[in-house]
Amino acid sequence: MIGLISATAAGAAARDRLAAAWPDRTRVYEGPAGEAVRAAFAECDRLVCFLATGATVRLLAPLLGDKAADPGVVCVDEGGRFAVSLVGGHGGGANELAYEVAELLGAEPVVTTATDAVGLAGLDTLGLPVEGAVAAVSRALLDGEPVALEAESAWPLPPVPFAGQGAYTVRLTDRDVQAGPQEVLLRPPSLVVGVGASKGAPVEEVLGLIGEALREAGLSVRSVAELATVDAKSEEPGIVAAAERLGVPLVTYPADELAAVSVPNPSDAPLAAVGTPSVAEAAALRRGGELLVPKRKSAARPAMATCAVVRRPGRGRLAVVGLGPGARDLLTPRAAAELRRASVLVGLDQYVDQIRDLIRPGTLVLESGLGAEEERARTAVAQARKGHAVALIGSGDAGVYAMASPALAEASDDIDVIGVPGVTAALAAGAILGAPLGHDHVSISLSDLHTPWEVIERRVRAAAEADIVVTFYNPRSRGRDWQLPKALAVLAEHREPGTPVGVVRNASRPDESARLTTLAGLDPATVDMMTVVTVGNTATRDIAGRMVTPRGYRWQHAPEGAR
């Protein structure tokens, strides 16, 4: 929960904007600022104070204890110009909150954490439990000293400029080891604990068994990703409470699925009780992995709990990211976040240039020229299969005439794939022209490099006969100069010569140009590959120089009062 505190009318107005935008995330604290800050500090995990920074510091000072446990605090000035990450930038989530608050209020985020200030991913922001000399190793990274990564398994980490060797080390391990004086341990969520229990098994017995199994195997409890069991035990109090205390989800499977899992230690007892010869081992192994701890029983007599431990390999992560049509403010926040998260970036060189300032130090950039789409897709999938966090970029929306389809054609279920939508060229051009896409519309690429012209022409004809607004992508190049005239001729068989046509070149970019013409008046020679051509239907109109396709057709000729 985010506590909101203000002391003035202006602060209260900005506070109420946050409260309205985040009704389920925020709580407003009324009354004197000192009392409100004390109450919110005790009850919330983050605070936004609409106060001067000096006043906020004085109010917070007596309350601060452990930076690992204190809430993060963001301070917003009276004019709403700045959202300052004041306390708990990483551990308390204040840095992230400052960006969110700034975006919502139209303010400037102020983040002074050293790693964030220079674009480095903080070791305590990688999404994994961290132990050891975090400050010392972070300082070494900031000072450009070599920091080695020792990964005992592949894991999709965000970018950090690691070296092959160095006096400082970051070790990725799920083993129960202690960090050295110049070492940081990252704990990947690689362990799955399968659990079985008799009815009424105490939570202490379940937790004691899990802890003992992990200790004897030399494994860290901080790398436990989930507890797993059979559906019939999904509400068993001892198992549910054990997952809650460990802070991990409880995952359950149907008995017939577990019965199909090959295990080393099946038993007749669970088969009779819940319909599968194995619960602990089968649940741990259900999604694959290496069995590190075979089924073992608790020490109680009679034993009421069993467990098994499996290590799952890290899965690579492929984010297919749409960059939008070109303007930075049309790049979505989600796309920007994925670019910062990726340790490997794959893309067309000119698209990489667009977002090069967003690439974090340590990111491996694999760029290539035009015409290598399939190769880029194969490269991105191959990098993800090595366990990396990969971003494959494309313009507009990655799923529209872009990289998503060739990438997904290469990918199998051995990696995680995340699609990040973007603003398409058709949408950007439509917004510039007016509202040409107000009713049914279709996008058609006129490039016959991958699609036979006969298929393209059939689609154009179908759109013409159905009276659908058409946006042409890839309309004309030096080597393909006859396709656009042919497509326009097909449309002209079903539409009047005066049908509005919008022509937009480099939509949303500095050299953007746009014009409104007609089906008869369009000169195909003025169109190139950077242009989007939108042809209206029989209802599309030129209204005050804007291209408009009405949302409904019936109101066009209705009396004013009947609309």
Coordinates of C-alpha atoms in Angstrom, one line a residue:
M1 CA 0.0 0.0 0.0
I2 CA 1.2 3.5 -0.8
G3 CA 0.5 6.2 1.8
L4 CA -0.3 9.7 0.6
I5 CA 0.4 12.7 2.8
S6 CA -0.1 16.4 2.0
A7 CA -0.2 19.7 4.0
T8 CA -1.6 22.3 1.5
A9 CA -4.4 22.6 -0.9
A10 CA -2.1 22.3 -3.9
G11 CA -0.6 19.2 -2.4
A12 CA -4.0 17.7 -1.7
A13 CA -5.1 18.3 -5.3
A14 CA -2.0 16.3 -6.6
R15 CA -2.5 13.7 -3.9
D16 CA -6.1 13.2 -4.9
R17 CA -5.0 12.7 -8.5
L18 CA -2.9 9.8 -7.4
A19 CA -5.6 8.4 -5.2
A20 CA -8.1 8.5 -8.1
A21 CA -5.6 6.9 -10.5
W22 CA -4.6 4.2 -8.1
P23 CA -7.6 3.5 -5.8
D24 CA -6.5 0.0 -5.0
R25 CA -2.8 0.9 -4.3
T26 CA -3.1 4.1 -2.2
R27 CA -4.4 5.3 1.2
V28 CA -4.8 9.0 2.1
Y29 CA -3.6 10.1 5.5
E30 CA -5.3 13.2 6.8
G31 CA -4.5 15.4 9.7
P32 CA -1.2 17.1 10.7
A33 CA 1.7 16.1 8.5
G34 CA 3.8 14.7 11.3
E35 CA 1.1 12.4 12.6
A36 CA 0.2 11.3 9.1
V37 CA 3.8 10.5 8.2
R38 CA 4.3 8.4 11.3
A39 CA 1.1 6.5 10.7
A40 CA 1.8 5.9 7.0
F41 CA 5.4 4.9 7.8
A42 CA 4.2 2.2 10.2
E43 CA 1.4 0.9 7.9
C44 CA 2.6 1.2 4.3
D45 CA 5.4 -0.2 2.2
R46 CA 5.8 3.1 0.3
L47 CA 4.9 6.8 0.9
V48 CA 4.4 9.8 -1.3
C49 CA 4.8 13.1 0.6
F50 CA 3.5 16.3 -1.0
L51 CA 5.8 18.3 1.1
A52 CA 9.1 20.2 0.9
T53 CA 12.1 17.8 1.0
G54 CA 13.5 19.5 4.1
A55 CA 10.3 19.1 6.0
T56 CA 10.0 15.5 4.8
V57 CA 13.5 14.7 6.0
R58 CA 12.9 16.1 9.4
L59 CA 9.7 14.1 9.8
L60 CA 11.3 10.9 8.6
A61 CA 14.6 11.1 10.5
P62 CA 13.3 9.7 13.8
L63 CA 11.5 6.9 12.0
L64 CA 14.3 5.5 9.9
G65 CA 15.8 2.1 11.0
D66 CA 16.9 -0.5 8.5
K67 CA 17.1 0.4 4.8
A68 CA 16.2 -3.2 4.0
A69 CA 12.9 -2.9 5.9
D70 CA 12.0 0.9 5.8
P71 CA 9.3 1.9 3.2
G72 CA 10.4 3.8 0.2
V73 CA 9.6 7.5 0.2
V74 CA 8.9 9.9 -2.7
C75 CA 8.7 13.6 -2.1
V76 CA 6.7 15.9 -4.5
D77 CA 7.1 19.6 -4.4
E78 CA 4.3 22.2 -4.0
G79 CA 4.4 23.0 -7.7
G80 CA 4.2 19.4 -8.8
R81 CA 7.4 19.8 -10.8
F82 CA 9.6 17.1 -9.3
A83 CA 9.0 13.6 -7.9
V84 CA 12.1 12.9 -5.7
S85 CA 13.1 9.5 -4.7
L86 CA 14.1 10.4 -1.1
V87 CA 14.5 7.2 0.9
G88 CA 14.6 3.5 -0.1
G89 CA 15.4 3.9 -3.7
H90 CA 16.1 0.3 -4.4
G91 CA 15.0 -1.8 -1.4
G92 CA 11.9 0.3 -0.7
G93 CA 10.9 0.8 -4.3
A94 CA 11.1 4.6 -4.2
N95 CA 13.0 4.9 -7.5
E96 CA 10.4 3.0 -9.5
L97 CA 7.6 4.9 -7.7
A98 CA 9.2 8.2 -8.5
Y99 CA 9.0 7.4 -12.2
E100 CA 5.4 6.3 -11.9
V101 CA 4.4 9.4 -9.9
A102 CA 6.2 11.7 -12.3
E103 CA 4.5 10.1 -15.4
L104 CA 1.0 10.4 -13.8
L105 CA 1.5 14.0 -12.6
G106 CA 3.6 15.3 -15.5
A107 CA 6.6 15.9 -13.2
E108 CA 10.3 15.3 -13.6
P109 CA 11.5 12.2 -11.8
V110 CA 14.6 12.8 -9.6
V111 CA 16.6 9.7 -8.8
T112 CA 20.1 10.1 -7.4
T113 CA 21.0 6.5 -6.6
A114 CA 24.5 6.1 -8.1
T115 CA 23.7 3.1 -10.3
D116 CA 20.5 4.6 -11.7
A117 CA 22.2 7.9 -12.3
V118 CA 24.6 6.3 -14.8
G119 CA 22.2 3.7 -16.2
L120 CA 23.5 0.7 -14.4
A121 CA 21.2 -2.0 -13.1
G122 CA 21.6 -2.1 -9.4
L123 CA 22.5 -5.5 -8.0
D124 CA 19.6 -5.3 -5.6
T125 CA 17.2 -4.5 -8.5
L126 CA 17.8 -7.6 -10.6
G127 CA 14.7 -9.3 -9.3
L128 CA 16.6 -11.9 -7.3
P129 CA 17.4 -12.2 -3.6
V130 CA 20.9 -10.8 -3.0
E131 CA 23.4 -11.4 -0.2
G132 CA 26.9 -10.3 0.5
A133 CA 29.0 -7.2 -0.2
V134 CA 26.4 -5.4 -2.3
A135 CA 27.8 -1.9 -1.6
A136 CA 31.4 -2.8 -2.3
V137 CA 30.7 -4.7 -5.5
S138 CA 28.3 -2.0 -6.7
R139 CA 31.0 0.6 -6.1
A140 CA 33.5 -1.5 -8.1
L141 CA 31.0 -1.5 -11.0
L142 CA 30.6 2.2 -10.8
D143 CA 34.3 2.8 -10.7
G144 CA 34.8 0.6 -13.8
E145 CA 36.7 -2.1 -11.9
P146 CA 36.4 -5.6 -13.3
V147 CA 33.6 -7.6 -11.7
A148 CA 33.3 -11.3 -12.7
L149 CA 30.1 -13.2 -13.0
E150 CA 30.2 -16.8 -11.9
A151 CA 26.9 -18.4 -13.0
E152 CA 26.4 -21.9 -11.9
S153 CA 23.4 -22.1 -14.2
A154 CA 22.1 -19.9 -17.0
W155 CA 19.6 -17.3 -15.9
P156 CA 18.0 -14.4 -17.8
L157 CA 19.7 -11.6 -15.9
P158 CA 19.3 -7.9 -16.8
P159 CA 22.5 -6.3 -18.3
V160 CA 25.4 -5.7 -16.0
P161 CA 28.9 -5.0 -17.4
F162 CA 30.6 -8.1 -16.0
A163 CA 34.2 -9.0 -16.9
G164 CA 35.7 -12.4 -17.4
Q165 CA 37.8 -12.1 -14.2
G166 CA 38.1 -9.6 -11.4
A167 CA 38.9 -9.1 -7.8
Y168 CA 35.1 -8.7 -7.2
T169 CA 32.6 -11.4 -8.0
V170 CA 28.9 -11.8 -8.5
R171 CA 28.0 -15.5 -8.0
L172 CA 24.6 -16.8 -9.3
T173 CA 23.9 -19.9 -7.2
D174 CA 21.2 -21.8 -5.4
R175 CA 23.7 -23.5 -3.1
D176 CA 23.8 -22.7 0.6
V177 CA 27.2 -21.0 0.6
Q178 CA 28.5 -17.8 2.3
A179 CA 29.6 -14.8 0.3
G180 CA 33.2 -13.8 0.4
P181 CA 34.3 -10.2 1.5
Q182 CA 34.2 -9.0 -2.1
E183 CA 31.4 -11.2 -3.4
V184 CA 27.7 -10.9 -4.0
L185 CA 25.4 -13.9 -4.1
L186 CA 22.4 -13.9 -6.4
R187 CA 19.7 -16.5 -5.6
P188 CA 17.9 -17.7 -8.7
P189 CA 14.4 -19.1 -8.1
S190 CA 15.5 -22.5 -9.4
L191 CA 14.3 -24.9 -6.7
V192 CA 10.8 -26.6 -6.6
V193 CA 9.8 -28.4 -3.5
G194 CA 7.2 -31.1 -3.9
V195 CA 5.2 -31.8 -0.8
G196 CA 2.8 -34.5 0.3
A197 CA 1.0 -34.5 3.7
S198 CA -1.5 -36.5 5.6
K199 CA -4.7 -34.7 6.7
G200 CA -3.9 -32.4 9.6
A201 CA -0.1 -32.4 9.2
P202 CA 1.2 -29.5 11.3
V203 CA 2.9 -26.7 9.4
E204 CA 5.9 -27.0 11.7
E205 CA 6.4 -30.6 10.6
V206 CA 6.1 -29.6 6.9
L207 CA 8.5 -26.7 7.3
G208 CA 10.9 -28.7 9.4
L209 CA 11.1 -31.4 6.8
I210 CA 11.7 -28.9 4.0
G211 CA 14.4 -27.0 5.9
E212 CA 16.2 -30.3 6.8
A213 CA 16.1 -31.5 3.2
L214 CA 17.5 -28.2 1.9
R215 CA 20.3 -28.1 4.5
E216 CA 21.4 -31.6 4.0
A217 CA 21.5 -31.1 0.2
G218 CA 23.4 -27.8 0.7
L219 CA 20.7 -25.7 -0.9
S220 CA 19.5 -22.2 -0.1
V221 CA 15.9 -21.7 1.0
R222 CA 16.1 -18.3 -0.8
S223 CA 16.1 -20.1 -4.1
V224 CA 12.9 -22.0 -3.5
A225 CA 10.5 -20.8 -6.3
E226 CA 7.4 -22.7 -5.3
L227 CA 5.8 -25.6 -3.4
A228 CA 4.0 -28.2 -5.5
T229 CA 1.5 -30.8 -4.6
V230 CA -1.6 -32.7 -5.8
D231 CA -4.9 -30.9 -6.3
A232 CA -6.5 -32.9 -3.4
K233 CA -4.1 -31.1 -1.0
S234 CA -4.6 -27.6 -2.3
E235 CA -6.3 -26.6 0.9
E236 CA -4.4 -28.7 3.4
P237 CA -3.7 -26.2 6.2
G238 CA -0.1 -27.3 6.9
I239 CA 1.0 -27.1 3.2
V240 CA -0.8 -23.8 2.6
A241 CA 0.7 -22.2 5.7
A242 CA 4.2 -23.5 4.8
A243 CA 4.0 -21.8 1.4
E244 CA 2.8 -18.6 3.0
R245 CA 5.7 -18.6 5.6
L246 CA 8.2 -19.3 2.8
G247 CA 6.7 -16.5 0.7
V248 CA 6.3 -18.7 -2.4
P249 CA 3.2 -19.8 -4.4
L250 CA 1.6 -23.2 -3.9
V251 CA 1.1 -24.9 -7.3
T252 CA -1.1 -27.9 -7.5
Y253 CA -1.7 -30.6 -10.2
P254 CA -4.5 -33.1 -11.0
A255 CA -3.7 -36.6 -9.7
D256 CA -3.8 -38.1 -13.2
E257 CA -1.1 -35.7 -14.4
L258 CA 1.1 -36.6 -11.5
A259 CA 0.4 -40.3 -12.1
A260 CA 1.9 -40.0 -15.6
V261 CA 5.3 -38.6 -14.2
S262 CA 8.0 -41.2 -14.0
V263 CA 9.5 -41.1 -10.4
P264 CA 12.1 -43.3 -8.6
N265 CA 10.0 -43.9 -5.5
P266 CA 6.4 -44.6 -6.2
S267 CA 4.2 -45.9 -3.4
D268 CA 0.8 -47.6 -3.0
A269 CA -0.2 -45.3 -0.1
P270 CA -0.7 -42.1 -2.0
L271 CA -2.2 -44.0 -4.9
A272 CA -4.9 -45.3 -2.6
A273 CA -5.4 -41.9 -0.9
V274 CA -5.3 -39.4 -3.7
G275 CA -5.1 -41.3 -7.0
T276 CA -1.3 -41.1 -7.8
P277 CA 1.6 -43.3 -6.8
S278 CA 3.7 -40.2 -6.1
V279 CA 2.9 -36.7 -4.8
A280 CA 6.1 -35.1 -3.6
E281 CA 8.5 -36.4 -6.4
A282 CA 5.9 -36.2 -9.2
A283 CA 4.8 -32.7 -8.2
A284 CA 8.4 -31.4 -8.1
L285 CA 9.2 -33.1 -11.4
R286 CA 6.0 -32.2 -13.2
R287 CA 7.6 -29.4 -15.3
G288 CA 10.9 -31.0 -15.7
G289 CA 14.3 -30.6 -13.9
E290 CA 16.9 -32.5 -12.0
L291 CA 15.8 -34.4 -8.9
L292 CA 18.3 -33.3 -6.2
V293 CA 16.5 -34.7 -3.1
P294 CA 14.4 -37.8 -3.6
K295 CA 11.3 -38.3 -1.6
R296 CA 11.9 -38.2 2.2
K297 CA 9.6 -38.4 5.1
S298 CA 9.5 -36.2 8.2
A299 CA 11.0 -37.5 11.4
A300 CA 7.7 -37.6 13.3
R301 CA 6.1 -40.8 14.2
P302 CA 4.0 -41.4 12.4
A303 CA 5.4 -39.3 9.6
M304 CA 2.8 -37.0 8.3
A305 CA 4.8 -35.2 5.6
T306 CA 7.0 -36.0 2.6
C307 CA 9.0 -33.7 0.3
A308 CA 11.3 -33.8 -2.7
V309 CA 13.5 -31.1 -4.3
V310 CA 14.0 -30.5 -8.0
R311 CA 16.3 -27.9 -9.7
R312 CA 14.7 -26.5 -12.8
P313 CA 17.0 -24.9 -15.4
G314 CA 16.7 -21.2 -16.1
R315 CA 14.5 -20.4 -19.1
G316 CA 15.7 -17.8 -21.5
R317 CA 13.4 -14.8 -22.1
L318 CA 12.6 -13.4 -25.5
A319 CA 10.8 -10.0 -25.5
V320 CA 9.6 -9.1 -29.0
V321 CA 9.3 -5.3 -28.7
G322 CA 7.5 -2.8 -30.9
L323 CA 9.2 0.6 -30.9
G324 CA 6.3 2.5 -32.4
P325 CA 6.5 4.6 -35.5
G326 CA 9.6 6.6 -34.5
A327 CA 8.7 9.4 -32.1
R328 CA 10.1 8.8 -28.6
D329 CA 6.8 9.8 -26.9
L330 CA 5.1 7.0 -28.9
L331 CA 7.4 4.4 -27.4
T332 CA 5.4 2.7 -24.7
P333 CA 6.7 2.5 -21.1
R334 CA 6.5 -1.3 -21.3
A335 CA 8.8 -1.3 -24.3
A336 CA 11.3 1.0 -22.6
A337 CA 11.3 -1.3 -19.5
E338 CA 12.0 -4.3 -21.7
L339 CA 14.9 -2.5 -23.4
R340 CA 16.4 -1.8 -20.0
R341 CA 15.9 -5.4 -18.9
A342 CA 17.5 -7.1 -21.9
S343 CA 21.1 -8.3 -21.7
V344 CA 21.0 -9.0 -25.4
L345 CA 19.4 -6.7 -28.0
V346 CA 18.8 -7.8 -31.5
G347 CA 17.6 -5.5 -34.3
L348 CA 17.9 -3.7 -37.5
D349 CA 20.7 -1.2 -37.3
Q350 CA 18.6 1.9 -37.9
Y351 CA 16.1 0.8 -35.2
V352 CA 18.9 0.2 -32.8
D353 CA 20.1 3.8 -33.4
Q354 CA 16.6 5.1 -32.5
I355 CA 16.9 3.7 -28.9
R356 CA 20.6 3.5 -28.4
D357 CA 20.4 5.9 -25.5
L358 CA 18.1 3.5 -23.6
I359 CA 20.5 0.6 -23.8
R360 CA 22.1 -0.1 -20.5
P361 CA 25.8 -0.7 -20.0
G362 CA 26.6 -4.4 -20.4
T363 CA 24.0 -5.1 -23.0
L364 CA 25.2 -7.2 -26.0
V365 CA 23.9 -5.4 -29.2
L366 CA 23.6 -7.6 -32.3
E367 CA 22.5 -5.4 -35.2
S368 CA 22.3 -6.0 -38.9
G369 CA 21.1 -4.4 -42.0
L370 CA 18.0 -4.6 -44.2
G371 CA 16.9 -7.9 -45.5
A372 CA 18.1 -10.1 -42.6
E373 CA 14.8 -10.5 -40.8
E374 CA 14.9 -14.3 -40.6
E375 CA 18.5 -14.3 -39.5
R376 CA 17.7 -11.8 -36.7
A377 CA 14.8 -13.9 -35.6
R378 CA 17.1 -17.0 -35.4
T379 CA 19.8 -15.1 -33.6
A380 CA 17.3 -13.8 -31.0
V381 CA 15.9 -17.2 -30.3
A382 CA 19.3 -18.8 -30.1
Q383 CA 20.4 -16.2 -27.6
A384 CA 17.3 -16.8 -25.5
R385 CA 18.0 -20.6 -25.6
K386 CA 21.4 -19.8 -24.0
G387 CA 19.5 -18.5 -21.0
H388 CA 19.7 -14.8 -21.8
A389 CA 17.1 -12.0 -21.5
V390 CA 16.7 -10.9 -25.1
A391 CA 14.9 -8.1 -26.7
L392 CA 14.1 -8.4 -30.4
I393 CA 13.0 -5.0 -31.7
G394 CA 11.0 -3.8 -34.7
S395 CA 9.2 -0.6 -35.7
G396 CA 5.5 -0.1 -35.1
D397 CA 4.0 -3.1 -33.5
A398 CA 6.3 -6.1 -33.6
G399 CA 3.4 -8.4 -34.6
V400 CA 2.4 -6.3 -37.7
Y401 CA 4.7 -6.9 -40.7
A402 CA 7.5 -7.1 -38.2
M403 CA 9.7 -9.5 -36.2
A404 CA 7.1 -11.4 -34.0
S405 CA 6.0 -13.9 -36.7
P406 CA 9.5 -15.0 -37.8
A407 CA 10.7 -15.2 -34.2
L408 CA 7.7 -17.2 -33.0
A409 CA 8.1 -19.5 -36.0
E410 CA 11.6 -20.3 -34.7
A411 CA 10.8 -20.4 -31.0
S412 CA 9.6 -23.5 -29.2
D413 CA 8.3 -24.0 -25.7
D414 CA 11.8 -24.1 -24.2
I415 CA 11.9 -20.3 -23.8
D416 CA 9.5 -17.7 -22.4
V417 CA 8.2 -15.3 -25.1
I418 CA 6.8 -11.9 -24.2
G419 CA 5.0 -9.7 -26.8
V420 CA 5.3 -5.9 -26.2
P421 CA 2.8 -4.0 -28.5
G422 CA 3.6 -0.8 -30.2
V423 CA 1.8 2.0 -32.1
T424 CA 1.6 0.9 -35.7
A425 CA 2.4 3.0 -38.8
A426 CA -1.3 2.8 -39.8
L427 CA -2.4 4.1 -36.4
A428 CA 0.2 6.9 -36.4
A429 CA -0.8 7.9 -40.0
G430 CA -4.5 7.7 -39.2
A431 CA -4.1 10.1 -36.2
I432 CA -2.3 12.6 -38.5
L433 CA -4.9 12.4 -41.2
G434 CA -7.9 12.6 -38.9
A435 CA -10.0 9.5 -38.4
P436 CA -9.8 7.4 -41.5
L437 CA -10.0 4.2 -39.6
G438 CA -13.3 5.0 -37.8
H439 CA -15.0 2.0 -39.3
D440 CA -13.9 -1.4 -40.6
H441 CA -10.4 -1.3 -42.1
V442 CA -7.6 -3.6 -43.3
S443 CA -3.9 -3.3 -43.8
I444 CA -2.3 -4.9 -46.8
S445 CA 1.4 -5.0 -47.7
L446 CA 2.1 -4.5 -51.4
S447 CA 5.6 -6.1 -51.1
D448 CA 5.6 -9.4 -53.1
L449 CA 9.0 -10.4 -51.8
H450 CA 7.4 -13.0 -49.5
T451 CA 3.8 -13.1 -50.8
P452 CA 2.9 -13.8 -54.5
W453 CA 1.3 -10.9 -56.2
E454 CA -1.7 -13.0 -57.1
V455 CA -2.5 -13.5 -53.4
I456 CA -2.0 -9.7 -52.7
E457 CA -4.3 -8.7 -55.6
R458 CA -7.0 -11.1 -54.4
R459 CA -6.9 -9.5 -51.0
V460 CA -7.0 -6.0 -52.4
R461 CA -10.0 -7.0 -54.6
A462 CA -11.8 -8.5 -51.6
A463 CA -11.3 -5.3 -49.6
A464 CA -12.5 -3.3 -52.6
E465 CA -15.7 -5.4 -53.0
A466 CA -16.4 -5.3 -49.3
D467 CA -16.0 -1.5 -49.2
I468 CA -13.4 -1.6 -46.4
V469 CA -10.9 1.2 -45.8
V470 CA -7.4 0.0 -46.9
T471 CA -4.0 1.0 -45.6
F472 CA -1.1 0.0 -47.8
Y473 CA 2.2 -0.8 -46.3
N474 CA 5.4 -1.1 -48.4
P475 CA 3.6 0.6 -51.3
R476 CA 6.4 1.3 -53.7
S477 CA 10.2 1.0 -54.0
R478 CA 12.6 1.5 -56.8
G479 CA 12.4 -2.2 -57.8
R480 CA 8.6 -2.4 -57.3
D481 CA 6.9 0.5 -59.0
W482 CA 3.9 -1.1 -60.6
Q483 CA 2.1 -2.8 -57.6
L484 CA 0.6 0.4 -56.2
P485 CA -0.9 1.6 -59.5
K486 CA -2.4 -1.8 -60.0
A487 CA -3.8 -1.9 -56.4
L488 CA -5.3 1.6 -56.9
A489 CA -6.9 0.5 -60.2
V490 CA -8.6 -2.5 -58.5
L491 CA -10.0 -0.2 -55.8
A492 CA -11.1 2.3 -58.5
E493 CA -13.4 -0.4 -59.9
H494 CA -15.6 -0.1 -56.8
R495 CA -14.9 3.5 -55.6
E496 CA -15.5 7.0 -57.0
P497 CA -12.5 9.0 -58.3
G498 CA -13.0 11.5 -55.5
T499 CA -12.6 8.9 -52.7
P500 CA -10.3 10.5 -50.1
V501 CA -6.8 9.1 -49.9
G502 CA -4.3 10.0 -47.2
V503 CA -0.5 9.8 -47.8
V504 CA 1.8 10.0 -44.8
R505 CA 5.6 9.7 -45.0
N506 CA 7.7 9.1 -41.9
A507 CA 4.8 9.4 -39.5
S508 CA 5.7 10.9 -36.1
R509 CA 9.4 11.5 -37.2
P510 CA 11.1 14.9 -37.6
D511 CA 10.7 14.9 -41.3
E512 CA 7.0 13.8 -41.3
S513 CA 4.9 14.9 -44.2
A514 CA 1.2 14.3 -44.9
R515 CA -1.3 15.2 -47.5
L516 CA -4.9 14.5 -48.4
T517 CA -5.7 13.7 -52.0
T518 CA -8.1 11.5 -53.9
L519 CA -8.1 8.1 -55.6
A520 CA -7.9 9.8 -59.0
G521 CA -5.5 12.5 -57.9
L522 CA -2.8 10.3 -56.2
D523 CA 0.5 10.1 -58.2
P524 CA 2.1 6.8 -57.2
A525 CA 5.5 8.3 -58.1
T526 CA 5.4 10.5 -55.0
V527 CA 5.2 7.4 -52.8
D528 CA 8.1 5.3 -51.4
M529 CA 8.7 2.6 -48.8
M530 CA 8.6 5.2 -45.9
T531 CA 5.1 6.1 -46.9
V532 CA 1.7 4.7 -45.7
V533 CA -1.2 5.1 -48.1
T534 CA -4.8 5.0 -46.7
V535 CA -7.7 4.7 -49.2
G536 CA -11.1 5.5 -47.8
N537 CA -14.3 3.6 -48.5
T538 CA -17.5 5.0 -50.0
A539 CA -18.5 6.6 -46.7
T540 CA -15.1 8.4 -46.1
R541 CA -15.2 12.2 -46.3
D542 CA -12.8 15.1 -46.4
I543 CA -14.1 17.3 -43.6
A544 CA -12.3 20.5 -43.0
G545 CA -9.1 19.0 -44.5
R546 CA -9.3 15.9 -42.4
M547 CA -10.0 12.4 -43.6
V548 CA -13.0 11.0 -41.7
T549 CA -14.7 7.6 -42.0
P550 CA -17.9 7.7 -39.9
R551 CA -18.3 5.2 -37.2
G552 CA -21.8 4.4 -38.2
Y553 CA -23.4 5.0 -41.7
R554 CA -27.0 5.6 -40.8
W555 CA -26.4 9.0 -39.2
Q556 CA -24.8 10.6 -42.3
H557 CA -28.1 12.0 -43.7
A558 CA -30.2 12.0 -40.6
P559 CA -31.6 15.2 -39.2
E560 CA -29.3 16.9 -36.6
G561 CA -31.6 16.1 -33.7
A562 CA -31.8 12.4 -34.6
R563 CA -28.1 11.7 -34.5

